[in-house]
Amino acid sequence: MDEEHTAGYKEPCAVCAAVDWGISDEGRFYCRSCHNVIERTKEVVDPNFNPGNSRVTAMGRGSRTKRPERGRQWVLCEGFQFILRSQADALVRLGVSPRFKDEVLCELWRSFLQKSRQAYASNPVRPTSVGGPGSDVDSDGAAESTANSSETDGDSCNQSIAGSSSNWSEFSGSLDAVSYLSGSMRTSRQSLLSMKRTLALIHVALVWSREPLTLSDLLRLVNDGHVPYVNAHQELPDEMKLRGKDALLFRVQSIPSHRVVHRDAQALILLLQLPVFPPISRQSLLHPSLLSLRYLMDANLPDELHPWVCRLMERAGMADQTLYTFHLEGCPSLPRYDVQTAALIIVTMKLLFGLDDRTEWELSHQACDQDATGTMFSLRRWFRVVQAALTRAQQRRNQEVAGKQWAAQKLLHPDSQKTSVVLKTKRVTEQVQVCFEKLSGRPVSARRGDPSSFRFFWGDGDSADGPSLHQKKLDGVLTLKDGVPTPSNSTYWHPALSASQMCSRLYSDVEATLPRTFVWLLQLFCFLLDVRPAYLFQEVLKVETRVVNGNSRKRSRKTKTKT
Amino acid sequence: MDDIERELGRDEYSEGDADISDDMSSKRTNSKLPVVNPRHVETQRTSSFQKSTRTCLGLIREALLHHSWQEAAEYMACFAQRLEESRNGPVVQEKELIWRISTEILHHHPNSKMEDYNNIYERMKHSGFKNYLMISLEHSFHLLLNGRVKDARHQLSVAESWRHGNESAIQHKKTELIHAYKGLLDYVMWCDKKSTINHAEYPDRLHNQDMNNLFRAASVNLKAILRSPGVWDPFILSYVEMLEYYDDHEEALRVLNDYAYDNKYPPNPNAHVYLYQYLQRQNAPDKKLMKVLKVLCELVPSHELMLEYSRLLLKSEKRTNIQKALGIILEMLDFACWRSSLDTWKLLEAIIKKLQSQCDWKDSVAGAMAARKDWWPALHFTRFHASRDSEENPALKKVKASLTQILLPGLMLKYTA
């Protein structure tokens, strides 16, 4: 540690002629071999220094402020391109195949720019002081290379701007931020670029390349900081200066929710008029038959549940791959793989266990009574184990949310005049933070864990969340009927299902009437996926409609149906 | 919501989604109880940043309530980013929150040092102008409590000269407070100086330059604050002490009289006490003392100075005065705090004795005790009192026993000698 402070000082000691300096407690240099102290001291950062208290003793002559470096001109899509690239790189580092970035994402990005006429078009929308499109740009003039050539793309766009020196905007570092936010762009929503859009693009690319990363996984990685999103603008190269109105586009104060990004992705697909997606077959990891395995493992449910989930899927007519492959005619909405799979699992559990606050506990008592060897799955035990782990995990997540730091190192504020105020506030914040970090002995940013597909770890080790119940048998809830195992529970409840009613009912109203076990199960899966309970509940209702109504459109009230 | 959404005024959430009001649970209750508005209503417009800081604040509050100061310090470090919120409005409250919570944590955390306090106070002072004066005041209080009088005084003098356009006019009351406390600190330093001077060195004590300067500075401020209505006990005491030292009795008397008798000050028994003590020091005649104590008697009949008053009245040998003295002592004994006071009972005995020299003393005593006949036995003369007094204070028991028949003739009391 001393070396870095004394590194520059190479004079031999006056007493013993050795060059071996250290720093004493008072901050003075001393020779380590003979302990001779010299006059030189190390520079100290004094936390008590108050710039606000010092008085000005001399008046300055003229303006001392240097003009900040201009850097080079750049347009917004360049900035977003950089950010998109760094996000894709992060995903590739985490294990996604490079095909996703090189082939899929790149093409999507180019297609988007073309469709929104920001680049690669014969008549691009260009920012000028007069307004209206500017000069032509070489269409597809850039080489068909990978995203590594983003520099050349940018340059080719730049060179064709005539009279560019007059285009410096005082309000933003980029050329077109002001016009971007102006009225003409506002009317055509689809072509707007934003940080949220980058996530939507990545999601579409992931689905296209059939990577097993669902939207909730992506959002979780963003939340934990493994994929750059908050303060991603810090990774832009130095010569692209961000100022003023750029802040509105690049600075984020919240992570978008699942629903919002999904809707954005949907809009994007329609804008880009993509052809049929590569099919999601039963072998692909996004299909519920394989995705449910992952969720069953995460929720500590026994593996034997999986065949039942598949059977339910077939019964509901949801096993078909066309349902999961986006297609403008056949399947015009982007499927929500994670939420649908979770809904399937919930309905399976409802079928097997009843989940009406009575049946499942009775079955569990029976299972415990009959069980001499301890190999039976007992819902009560499962509930206890998972509830404890869930509470702990929710507390941990709460703490992480509280400790998340949103401020960037580089300053970015929409109002350029307020920079001095913002700088001062930043200094104050840092001082207060340092003071308390010193006091508590724990730095603020030391919280990131390793990325993982699973929220919980079930097993026997010390770091496990609880004992693993994956190997338990479901015999307690099954009986043999004609030699075929069927669920012992023969009743099934559901709230009134009707296509038109689903959307207008508020979950918060209905929630009070639902059995507590069911609500708790919803909350468990909502925690795993990080979505709102109402969202998941809607999906459960949809699955139930398919199961109950089948292909006919008959309405059903709150009935008990025999399975 | 992100800035861009606010700027563009887009309302992305109005597309008929059913679960919009998930978080805003519509409490359509029929209860008649007043509904408390929640401090934060979480809507769609809450950004994750705000959620983070709010969760953090909740955790800090829990930590504070459970006295886990280490945890509170950790969360406070995370919470500091709250200051950087770009919008106006909530930030001012947060600054005050951060100031107060930080000082609370520093008070209780085992590792907190003076530098930490100084650091936090300085930072929060300069981070806004609404709280500048109050934080300065608190800072100087803290320094004073830790014995650093000079630093405290320095803080206040810096705060005195603070000007911020309209703001300093709006906060003029706080400025007055600052002036007053600066005066008080000048007085404290004056006291220090007084105690350290050696009389041999400075035979003419009135010409010690430092002390005089301090006195002048202090008196300006103290005089100013004493002009406005309020309760200024420590200030007036210090002012009067300094004036006495410099033999300015006229001014002292004027200030004390104003403080006691001027209606613009809120009624304050201490004012009369100070005036009485001052007059006593100046050896004023008994009549004057009695006049002051008379007012005090009306304000606080159970005051300890009532003993003095009764003694003075007894000394005066006038018949009406003795009657009055009896009334005052009985009023004192109406209060349970004087129940076991030997002096009070002895004085009562003396008064009764004096009264007995007159012929119709029985009537006067009976008249005074008329209203008290019913409840005095339970207050003073039960069997429990008898046993307790004989254990703790036999002299008291003797005095009280001798008075039972006189005060309450005819009643069969359990209080026997």
Coordinates of N, CA and C in Angstrom, one line a residue, chain A residues 51-174:
Chain A
P51 N -15.4 23.2 1.2 CA -15.2 24.3 0.2 C -16.2 25.4 0.4
G52 N -17.3 25.1 1.1 CA -18.2 26.2 1.2 C -17.8 27.3 2.2
N53 N -16.9 27.0 3.0 CA -16.5 27.9 4.1 C -15.4 28.9 3.8
S54 N -14.6 28.5 2.8 CA -13.4 29.3 2.5 C -13.8 30.6 1.8
R55 N -13.1 31.7 2.2 CA -13.5 32.9 1.6 C -12.6 33.2 0.4
V56 N -13.1 33.9 -0.5 CA -12.3 34.3 -1.7 C -11.4 35.5 -1.4
T57 N -10.2 35.3 -1.5 CA -9.3 36.4 -1.1 C -8.7 37.1 -2.3
A58 N -8.9 36.6 -3.5 CA -8.4 37.3 -4.7 C -9.4 37.2 -5.8
M59 N -9.6 38.3 -6.5 CA -10.5 38.3 -7.6 C -9.8 37.7 -8.8
G60 N -10.5 36.9 -9.6 CA -9.9 36.4 -10.8 C -10.0 37.4 -11.9
R61 N -9.0 37.2 -12.9 CA -9.0 38.1 -14.0 C -9.7 37.4 -15.2
G62 N -10.8 37.9 -15.6 CA -11.4 37.3 -16.8 C -12.0 36.0 -16.6
S63 N -12.4 35.3 -17.6 CA -13.0 34.0 -17.5 C -12.0 33.0 -17.3
R64 N -12.1 32.1 -16.3 CA -11.1 31.1 -16.1 C -11.7 29.7 -16.6
T65 N -12.9 29.7 -17.0 CA -13.5 28.4 -17.4 C -13.0 28.0 -18.7
K66 N -12.5 26.8 -18.8 CA -12.1 26.3 -20.1 C -13.3 25.8 -20.8
R67 N -13.3 25.9 -22.1 CA -14.4 25.3 -22.9 C -14.2 23.8 -22.8
P68 N -15.3 23.1 -22.4 CA -15.1 21.6 -22.3 C -14.8 21.0 -23.7
E69 N -14.2 19.9 -23.6 CA -13.8 19.3 -24.9 C -15.1 18.9 -25.6
R70 N -15.1 19.1 -26.9 CA -16.3 18.8 -27.7 C -16.5 17.4 -28.0
G71 N -15.3 16.7 -28.1 CA -15.5 15.3 -28.6 C -15.9 15.3 -30.1
R72 N -16.6 14.3 -30.5 CA -17.0 14.3 -31.9 C -18.5 14.3 -31.9
Q73 N -19.0 14.6 -33.1 CA -20.5 14.6 -33.2 C -21.0 13.2 -33.3
W74 N -22.1 13.0 -32.7 CA -22.7 11.6 -32.7 C -24.2 11.8 -32.6
V75 N -24.8 10.8 -33.1 CA -26.3 10.8 -33.1 C -26.7 9.7 -32.1
L76 N -28.0 9.8 -31.8 CA -28.5 8.9 -30.7 C -28.4 7.4 -31.0
C77 N -28.7 7.1 -32.3 CA -28.7 5.6 -32.6 C -27.3 5.0 -32.4
E78 N -26.2 5.9 -32.5 CA -24.9 5.4 -32.3 C -24.7 5.0 -30.8
G79 N -25.2 6.0 -30.0 CA -25.1 5.7 -28.6 C -25.8 4.4 -28.2
F80 N -27.0 4.3 -28.7 CA -27.8 3.1 -28.3 C -27.1 1.9 -28.9
Q81 N -26.5 2.0 -30.0 CA -25.8 0.9 -30.6 C -24.7 0.4 -29.6
F82 N -23.9 1.3 -29.1 CA -22.9 0.9 -28.1 C -23.5 0.2 -27.0
I83 N -24.6 0.8 -26.4 CA -25.1 0.2 -25.2 C -25.7 -1.2 -25.6
L84 N -26.3 -1.3 -26.7 CA -26.9 -2.6 -27.1 C -25.7 -3.7 -27.2
R85 N -24.6 -3.2 -27.8 CA -23.5 -4.1 -27.9 C -23.0 -4.6 -26.6
S86 N -22.8 -3.6 -25.6 CA -22.3 -4.0 -24.4 C -23.2 -4.9 -23.6
Q87 N -24.6 -4.7 -23.8 CA -25.5 -5.7 -23.2 C -25.4 -7.1 -23.8
A88 N -25.3 -7.1 -25.1 CA -25.1 -8.4 -25.8 C -23.8 -9.1 -25.4
D89 N -22.8 -8.3 -25.3 CA -21.5 -8.9 -24.8 C -21.6 -9.5 -23.4
A90 N -22.3 -8.8 -22.6 CA -22.5 -9.3 -21.2 C -23.3 -10.6 -21.3
L91 N -24.3 -10.7 -22.1 CA -25.0 -12.0 -22.2 C -24.2 -13.1 -22.7
V92 N -23.4 -12.7 -23.7 CA -22.5 -13.8 -24.3 C -21.5 -14.3 -23.2
R93 N -21.0 -13.3 -22.4 CA -20.1 -13.8 -21.4 C -20.8 -14.7 -20.4
L94 N -22.1 -14.5 -20.2 CA -22.8 -15.3 -19.2 C -23.2 -16.6 -19.8
G95 N -23.0 -16.9 -21.1 CA -23.3 -18.2 -21.6 C -24.2 -18.3 -22.8
V96 N -24.7 -17.2 -23.2 CA -25.6 -17.3 -24.4 C -24.7 -17.5 -25.6
S97 N -25.2 -18.2 -26.6 CA -24.3 -18.5 -27.7 C -24.0 -17.2 -28.5
P98 N -22.9 -17.1 -29.1 CA -22.5 -15.9 -29.8 C -23.4 -15.7 -31.1
R99 N -24.0 -16.7 -31.5 CA -24.9 -16.6 -32.7 C -26.0 -15.6 -32.4
F100 N -26.4 -15.5 -31.2 CA -27.5 -14.6 -30.8 C -27.0 -13.2 -31.1
K101 N -25.8 -12.8 -30.8 CA -25.4 -11.5 -31.0 C -25.0 -11.2 -32.4
D102 N -24.2 -12.1 -33.0 CA -23.7 -11.8 -34.3 C -24.8 -11.9 -35.4
E103 N -25.6 -12.9 -35.3 CA -26.5 -13.1 -36.4 C -27.8 -12.4 -36.2
V104 N -28.4 -12.7 -35.0 CA -29.7 -12.3 -34.8 C -29.9 -10.8 -34.4
L105 N -29.2 -10.5 -33.3 CA -29.4 -9.1 -32.8 C -29.0 -8.1 -33.8
C106 N -27.9 -8.3 -34.4 CA -27.3 -7.3 -35.3 C -28.3 -7.1 -36.4
E107 N -28.9 -8.2 -37.0 CA -29.8 -8.0 -38.1 C -31.1 -7.3 -37.6
L108 N -31.5 -7.6 -36.4 CA -32.7 -7.0 -35.9 C -32.5 -5.5 -35.7
W109 N -31.3 -5.1 -35.2 CA -31.0 -3.7 -35.0 C -31.0 -3.0 -36.3
R110 N -30.3 -3.6 -37.3 CA -30.3 -2.9 -38.6 C -31.6 -2.7 -39.2
S111 N -32.4 -3.8 -39.1 CA -33.8 -3.8 -39.6 C -34.6 -2.7 -38.9
F112 N -34.4 -2.6 -37.6 CA -35.1 -1.5 -36.8 C -34.7 -0.1 -37.3
L113 N -33.4 0.1 -37.4 CA -33.0 1.4 -37.8 C -33.5 1.7 -39.2
Q114 N -33.6 0.7 -40.0 CA -34.1 0.9 -41.4 C -35.6 1.3 -41.3
K115 N -36.3 0.5 -40.6 CA -37.8 0.7 -40.5 C -38.1 2.0 -39.9
S116 N -37.3 2.4 -38.9 CA -37.6 3.7 -38.3 C -36.9 4.9 -39.0
R117 N -36.2 4.6 -40.1 CA -35.6 5.6 -40.9 C -34.6 6.4 -40.1
Q118 N -33.8 5.7 -39.3 CA -32.8 6.5 -38.6 C -31.4 6.2 -39.3
A119 N -31.4 5.2 -40.1 CA -30.1 4.9 -40.8 C -30.5 3.8 -41.8
Y120 N -29.5 3.5 -42.6 CA -29.7 2.5 -43.7 C -30.8 2.8 -44.6
A121 N -31.2 4.0 -44.7 CA -32.4 4.3 -45.5 C -32.0 5.3 -46.5
S122 N -32.8 5.4 -47.5 CA -32.4 6.4 -48.6 C -32.8 7.8 -48.2
N123 N -33.7 7.8 -47.2 CA -34.2 9.2 -46.8 C -34.3 9.2 -45.3
P124 N -33.1 9.3 -44.7 CA -33.2 9.1 -43.2 C -33.7 10.4 -42.6
V125 N -34.3 10.3 -41.4 CA -34.7 11.4 -40.6 C -33.5 12.0 -39.9
R126 N -33.1 13.1 -40.3 CA -31.8 13.7 -39.8 C -32.1 15.0 -39.1
P127 N -31.4 15.2 -38.0 CA -31.6 16.5 -37.3 C -30.9 17.7 -38.0
T128 N -31.7 18.7 -38.3 CA -31.1 19.9 -38.8 C -31.8 21.0 -38.1
S129 N -31.2 22.2 -38.1 CA -31.8 23.3 -37.4 C -33.1 23.8 -38.0
V130 N -33.3 23.5 -39.3 CA -34.5 23.9 -40.0 C -35.6 22.9 -39.7
G131 N -35.2 21.7 -39.7 CA -36.2 20.6 -39.6 C -36.4 20.0 -40.9
G132 N -36.8 18.7 -40.8 CA -37.0 18.0 -42.1 C -35.8 17.2 -42.4
P133 N -35.9 16.2 -43.2 CA -34.8 15.3 -43.5 C -33.7 16.0 -44.2
G134 N -32.5 15.6 -43.9 CA -31.3 16.2 -44.4 C -30.8 15.5 -45.6
S135 N -29.5 15.5 -45.7 CA -28.9 14.9 -46.9 C -29.0 13.4 -47.0
D136 N -28.6 12.9 -48.1 CA -28.7 11.4 -48.2 C -27.6 10.7 -47.5
V137 N -27.9 9.5 -47.2 CA -26.9 8.6 -46.6 C -26.7 7.4 -47.5
D138 N -25.6 6.9 -47.6 CA -25.4 5.7 -48.4 C -26.3 4.6 -47.8
S139 N -27.1 4.1 -48.6 CA -28.0 3.0 -48.0 C -27.1 1.7 -48.0
D140 N -27.1 1.1 -46.9 CA -26.3 -0.1 -46.7 C -24.8 0.1 -47.1
G141 N -24.4 1.3 -47.0 CA -23.0 1.6 -47.5 C -22.0 0.9 -46.5
A142 N -22.4 0.8 -45.3 CA -21.4 0.2 -44.4 C -21.3 -1.3 -44.7
A143 N -20.2 -1.8 -44.4 CA -19.9 -3.2 -44.7 C -20.8 -4.1 -43.9
E144 N -21.2 -5.3 -44.5 CA -22.0 -6.2 -43.8 C -21.2 -7.0 -42.8
S145 N -20.7 -6.3 -41.8 CA -19.9 -6.9 -40.8 C -20.6 -7.0 -39.5
T146 N -20.0 -7.5 -38.5 CA -20.7 -7.6 -37.3 C -20.7 -6.3 -36.6
A147 N -21.2 -6.3 -35.4 CA -21.4 -5.0 -34.7 C -20.1 -4.4 -34.3
N148 N -19.0 -5.1 -34.6 CA -17.7 -4.4 -34.2 C -17.4 -3.2 -35.1
S149 N -18.2 -3.2 -36.2 CA -17.9 -2.0 -37.1 C -18.8 -0.9 -36.8
S150 N -19.2 -0.7 -35.6 CA -20.1 0.4 -35.3 C -19.4 1.7 -35.5
E151 N -18.1 1.8 -35.4 CA -17.4 3.0 -35.6 C -17.6 3.5 -37.1
T152 N -17.4 2.5 -38.0 CA -17.5 2.9 -39.4 C -18.9 3.2 -39.8
D153 N -19.8 2.5 -39.1 CA -21.2 2.9 -39.4 C -21.4 4.4 -39.1
G154 N -20.9 4.7 -37.9 CA -21.2 6.1 -37.4 C -20.5 7.0 -38.3
D155 N -19.3 6.7 -38.7 CA -18.6 7.6 -39.5 C -19.2 7.9 -40.9
S156 N -19.7 6.8 -41.5 CA -20.3 7.0 -42.8 C -21.5 7.8 -42.7
C157 N -22.2 7.7 -41.5 CA -23.4 8.6 -41.4 C -22.9 10.0 -41.2
N158 N -21.8 10.2 -40.5 CA -21.4 11.5 -40.2 C -20.9 12.3 -41.4
Q159 N -20.1 11.6 -42.2 CA -19.5 12.3 -43.3 C -20.4 12.9 -44.3
S160 N -21.6 12.4 -44.3 CA -22.5 12.9 -45.3 C -23.4 14.1 -44.8
I161 N -23.1 14.5 -43.6 CA -23.9 15.6 -43.1 C -23.2 16.9 -43.5
A162 N -23.9 17.7 -44.3 CA -23.3 18.9 -44.8 C -23.4 20.0 -43.8
G163 N -22.4 20.8 -43.7 CA -22.4 21.9 -42.8 C -22.5 21.5 -41.4
S164 N -21.8 20.5 -41.0 CA -22.1 19.8 -39.7 C -21.7 20.7 -38.6
S165 N -20.8 21.6 -38.8 CA -20.3 22.3 -37.6 C -21.3 23.2 -37.0
S166 N -22.3 23.5 -37.8 CA -23.3 24.4 -37.2 C -24.4 23.6 -36.5
N167 N -24.2 22.3 -36.4 CA -25.2 21.4 -35.8 C -25.0 21.2 -34.3
W168 N -24.0 21.8 -33.7 CA -23.8 21.5 -32.3 C -25.0 22.1 -31.6
S169 N -25.5 21.2 -30.7 CA -26.6 21.7 -30.0 C -26.1 22.1 -28.6
E170 N -26.7 23.2 -28.1 CA -26.3 23.6 -26.7 C -27.0 22.7 -25.7
F171 N -28.0 22.0 -26.1 CA -28.8 21.4 -25.0 C -28.4 19.9 -24.8
S172 N -27.6 19.4 -25.8 CA -27.3 18.0 -25.6 C -26.0 17.7 -26.3
G173 N -25.4 16.6 -25.8 CA -24.1 16.2 -26.4 C -24.3 15.6 -27.8
S174 N -25.4 14.9 -27.9 CA -25.7 14.3 -29.2 C -26.4 15.3 -30.2

